[in-house]
Short mmCIF file of C-alpha atoms in Angstrom, two decimals:
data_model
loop_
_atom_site.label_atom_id
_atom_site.label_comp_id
_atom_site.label_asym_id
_atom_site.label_seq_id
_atom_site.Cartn_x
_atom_site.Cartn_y
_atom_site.Cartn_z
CA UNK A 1 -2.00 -6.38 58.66
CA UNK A 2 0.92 -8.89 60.08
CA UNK A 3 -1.69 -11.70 60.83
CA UNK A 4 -2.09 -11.03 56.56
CA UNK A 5 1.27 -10.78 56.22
CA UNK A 6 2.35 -14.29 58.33
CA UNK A 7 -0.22 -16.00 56.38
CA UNK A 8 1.28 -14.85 52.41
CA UNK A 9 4.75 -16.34 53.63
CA UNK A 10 3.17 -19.57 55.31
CA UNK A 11 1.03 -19.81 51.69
CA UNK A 12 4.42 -19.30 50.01
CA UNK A 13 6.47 -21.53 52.08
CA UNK A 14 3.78 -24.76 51.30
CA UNK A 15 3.78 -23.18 47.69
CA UNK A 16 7.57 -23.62 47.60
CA UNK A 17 7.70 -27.08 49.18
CA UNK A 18 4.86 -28.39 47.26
CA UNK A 19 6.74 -27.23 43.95
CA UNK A 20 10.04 -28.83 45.18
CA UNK A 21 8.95 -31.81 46.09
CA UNK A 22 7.77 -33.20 42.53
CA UNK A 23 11.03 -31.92 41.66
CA UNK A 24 13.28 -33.62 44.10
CA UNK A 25 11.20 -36.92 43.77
CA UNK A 26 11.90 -37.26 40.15
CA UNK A 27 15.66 -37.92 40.72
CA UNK A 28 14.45 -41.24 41.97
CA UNK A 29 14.55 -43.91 39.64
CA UNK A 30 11.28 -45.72 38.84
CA UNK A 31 11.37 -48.16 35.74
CA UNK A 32 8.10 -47.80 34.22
CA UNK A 33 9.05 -48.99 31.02
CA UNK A 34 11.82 -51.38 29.52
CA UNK A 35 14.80 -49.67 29.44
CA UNK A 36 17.17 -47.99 26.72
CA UNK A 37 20.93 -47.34 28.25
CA UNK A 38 22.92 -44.72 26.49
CA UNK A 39 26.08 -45.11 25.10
CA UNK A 40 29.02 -42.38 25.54
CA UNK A 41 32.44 -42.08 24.72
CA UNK A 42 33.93 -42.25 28.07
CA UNK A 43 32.90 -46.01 27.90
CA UNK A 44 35.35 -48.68 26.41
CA UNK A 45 34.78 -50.50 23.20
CA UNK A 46 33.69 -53.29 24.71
CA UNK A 47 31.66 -51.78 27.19
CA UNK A 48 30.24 -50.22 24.55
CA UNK A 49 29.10 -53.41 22.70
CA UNK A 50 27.89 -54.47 26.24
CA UNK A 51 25.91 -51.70 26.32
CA UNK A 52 24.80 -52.44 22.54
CA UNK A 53 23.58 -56.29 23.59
CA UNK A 54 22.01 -55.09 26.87
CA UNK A 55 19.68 -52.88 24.72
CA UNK A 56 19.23 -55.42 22.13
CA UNK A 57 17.94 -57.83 24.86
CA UNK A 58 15.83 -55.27 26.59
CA UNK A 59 13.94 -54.32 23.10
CA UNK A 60 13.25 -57.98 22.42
CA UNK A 61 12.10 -57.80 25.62
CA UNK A 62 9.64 -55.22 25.14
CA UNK A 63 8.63 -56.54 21.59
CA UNK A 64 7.60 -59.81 23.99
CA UNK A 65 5.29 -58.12 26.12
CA UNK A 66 4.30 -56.16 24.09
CA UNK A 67 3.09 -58.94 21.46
CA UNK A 68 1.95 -60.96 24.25
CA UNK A 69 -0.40 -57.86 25.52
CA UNK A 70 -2.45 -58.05 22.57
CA UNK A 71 -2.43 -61.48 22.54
CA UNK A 72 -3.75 -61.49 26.17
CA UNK A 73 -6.15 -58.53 25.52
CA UNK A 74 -7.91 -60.88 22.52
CA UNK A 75 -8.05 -63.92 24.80
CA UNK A 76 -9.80 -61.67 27.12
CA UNK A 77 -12.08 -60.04 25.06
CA UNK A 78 -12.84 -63.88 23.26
CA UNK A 79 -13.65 -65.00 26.80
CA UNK A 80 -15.66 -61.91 27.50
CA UNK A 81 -17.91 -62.21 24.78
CA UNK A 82 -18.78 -65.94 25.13
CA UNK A 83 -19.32 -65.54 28.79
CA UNK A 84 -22.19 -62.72 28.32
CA UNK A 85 -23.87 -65.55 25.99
CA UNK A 86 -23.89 -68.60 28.14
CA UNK A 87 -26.14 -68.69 30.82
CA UNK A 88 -25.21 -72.17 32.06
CA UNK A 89 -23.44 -71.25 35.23
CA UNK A 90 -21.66 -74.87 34.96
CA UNK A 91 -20.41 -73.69 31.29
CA UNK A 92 -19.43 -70.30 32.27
CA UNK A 93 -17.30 -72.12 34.94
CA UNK A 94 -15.98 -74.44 32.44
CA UNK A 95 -15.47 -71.26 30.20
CA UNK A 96 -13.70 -69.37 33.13
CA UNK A 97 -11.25 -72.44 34.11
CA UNK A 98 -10.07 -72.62 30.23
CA UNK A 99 -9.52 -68.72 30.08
CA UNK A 100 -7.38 -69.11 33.81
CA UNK A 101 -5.27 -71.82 31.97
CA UNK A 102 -4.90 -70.38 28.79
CA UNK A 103 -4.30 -67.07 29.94
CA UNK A 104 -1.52 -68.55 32.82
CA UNK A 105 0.43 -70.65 30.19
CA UNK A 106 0.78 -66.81 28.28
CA UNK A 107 2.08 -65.56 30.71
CA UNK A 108 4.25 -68.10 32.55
CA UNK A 109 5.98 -68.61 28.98
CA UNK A 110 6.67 -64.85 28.58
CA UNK A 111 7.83 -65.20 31.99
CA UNK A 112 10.13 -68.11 31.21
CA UNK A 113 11.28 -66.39 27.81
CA UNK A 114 12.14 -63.04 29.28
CA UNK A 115 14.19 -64.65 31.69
CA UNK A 116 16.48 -66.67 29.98
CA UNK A 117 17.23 -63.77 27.80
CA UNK A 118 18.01 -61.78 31.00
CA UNK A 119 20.41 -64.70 32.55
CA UNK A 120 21.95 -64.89 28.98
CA UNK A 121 22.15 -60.62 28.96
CA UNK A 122 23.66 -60.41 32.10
CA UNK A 123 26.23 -62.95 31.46
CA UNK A 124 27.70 -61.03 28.58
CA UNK A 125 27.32 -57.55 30.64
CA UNK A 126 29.47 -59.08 33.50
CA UNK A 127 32.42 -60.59 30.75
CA UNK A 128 32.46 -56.97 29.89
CA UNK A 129 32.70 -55.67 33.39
CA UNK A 130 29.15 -54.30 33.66
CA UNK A 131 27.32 -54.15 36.82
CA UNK A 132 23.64 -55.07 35.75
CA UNK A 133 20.77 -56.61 37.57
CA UNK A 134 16.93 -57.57 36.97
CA UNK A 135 14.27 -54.40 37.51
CA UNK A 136 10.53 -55.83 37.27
CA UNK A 137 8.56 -54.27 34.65
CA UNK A 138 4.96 -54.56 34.98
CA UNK A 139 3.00 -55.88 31.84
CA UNK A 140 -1.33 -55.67 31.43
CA UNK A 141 -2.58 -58.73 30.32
CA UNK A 142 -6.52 -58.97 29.74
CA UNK A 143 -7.15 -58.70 32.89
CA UNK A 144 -3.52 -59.76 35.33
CA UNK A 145 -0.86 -58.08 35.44
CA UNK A 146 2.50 -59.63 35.79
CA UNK A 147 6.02 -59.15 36.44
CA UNK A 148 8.42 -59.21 32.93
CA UNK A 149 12.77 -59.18 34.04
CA UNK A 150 14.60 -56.88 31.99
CA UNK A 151 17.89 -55.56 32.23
CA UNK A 152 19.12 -51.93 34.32
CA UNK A 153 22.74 -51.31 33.97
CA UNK A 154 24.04 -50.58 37.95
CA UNK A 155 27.62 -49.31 36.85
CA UNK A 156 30.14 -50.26 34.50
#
């Protein structure tokens, strides 16, 4: 009976941590997505507008990787397709080095683009007394992934 007993409150014990620990994990921040800052009244008009442009820039952002995901996932499938036809192994080669280049200048422009609008972003946040920096977002493209820059407001 109390070897029974020491096992239910062991059981319950792991029980308890297992269901805390999901719980105390998600106070950590992890930016899976572009993100949205909300605006309060405890902020100061201009903070407020700060807020307003960081948002802005973070949703054109998003519209960027986004539209450059489906451009990505149509070079890909493009690239798929003709390389189950050929049968050349110098043309699937060929085939192969024009996808890497095409698919590198996508990606290296979104990189470029997303940047500038952060540098630009941040410059207004910090006239307005903002705190921000630069939070990697991942993106999917065909087949890479990369590393897009948007905004995360630190403190204000």
């Amino acid at each position: 009976m109390f070897k029974k007993s020491i096992a239910a409150v062991i059981f319950s014990f792991i029980m308890i941590l297992s269901m805390g620990t999901g719980a105390f994990a998600s106070g950590i921040p992890v930016v899976d997505d572009v993100p949205q800052h909300s605006i309060d009244g405890t902020m100061t008009k201009e903070v407020q507008e700060a807020m307003k442009d960081i948002n802005k820039v973070n949703a054109k952002i998003e519209a960027e990787i986004a539209k450059n995901e489906e451009k990505a996932a149509k070079l890909y499938a493009r690239y798929q397709a003709e390389l189950e036809k050929e049968t050349d192994m110098e043309q699937k080669a060929e085939l192969t080095a024009k996808y890497e280049e095409k698919i590198t200048k996508l990606i290296t422009k979104l990189q470029e683009k997303a940047e500038n609008m952060t540098e630009k972003g941040i410059e207004k946040a910090t006239e307005a007394g903002i705190d921000a920096k630069i939070v990697l977002v991942e993106g999917f493209f065909g087949d890479r992934t990369a590393l897009i820059d948007p905004i995360v407001v630190v403190s204000w």
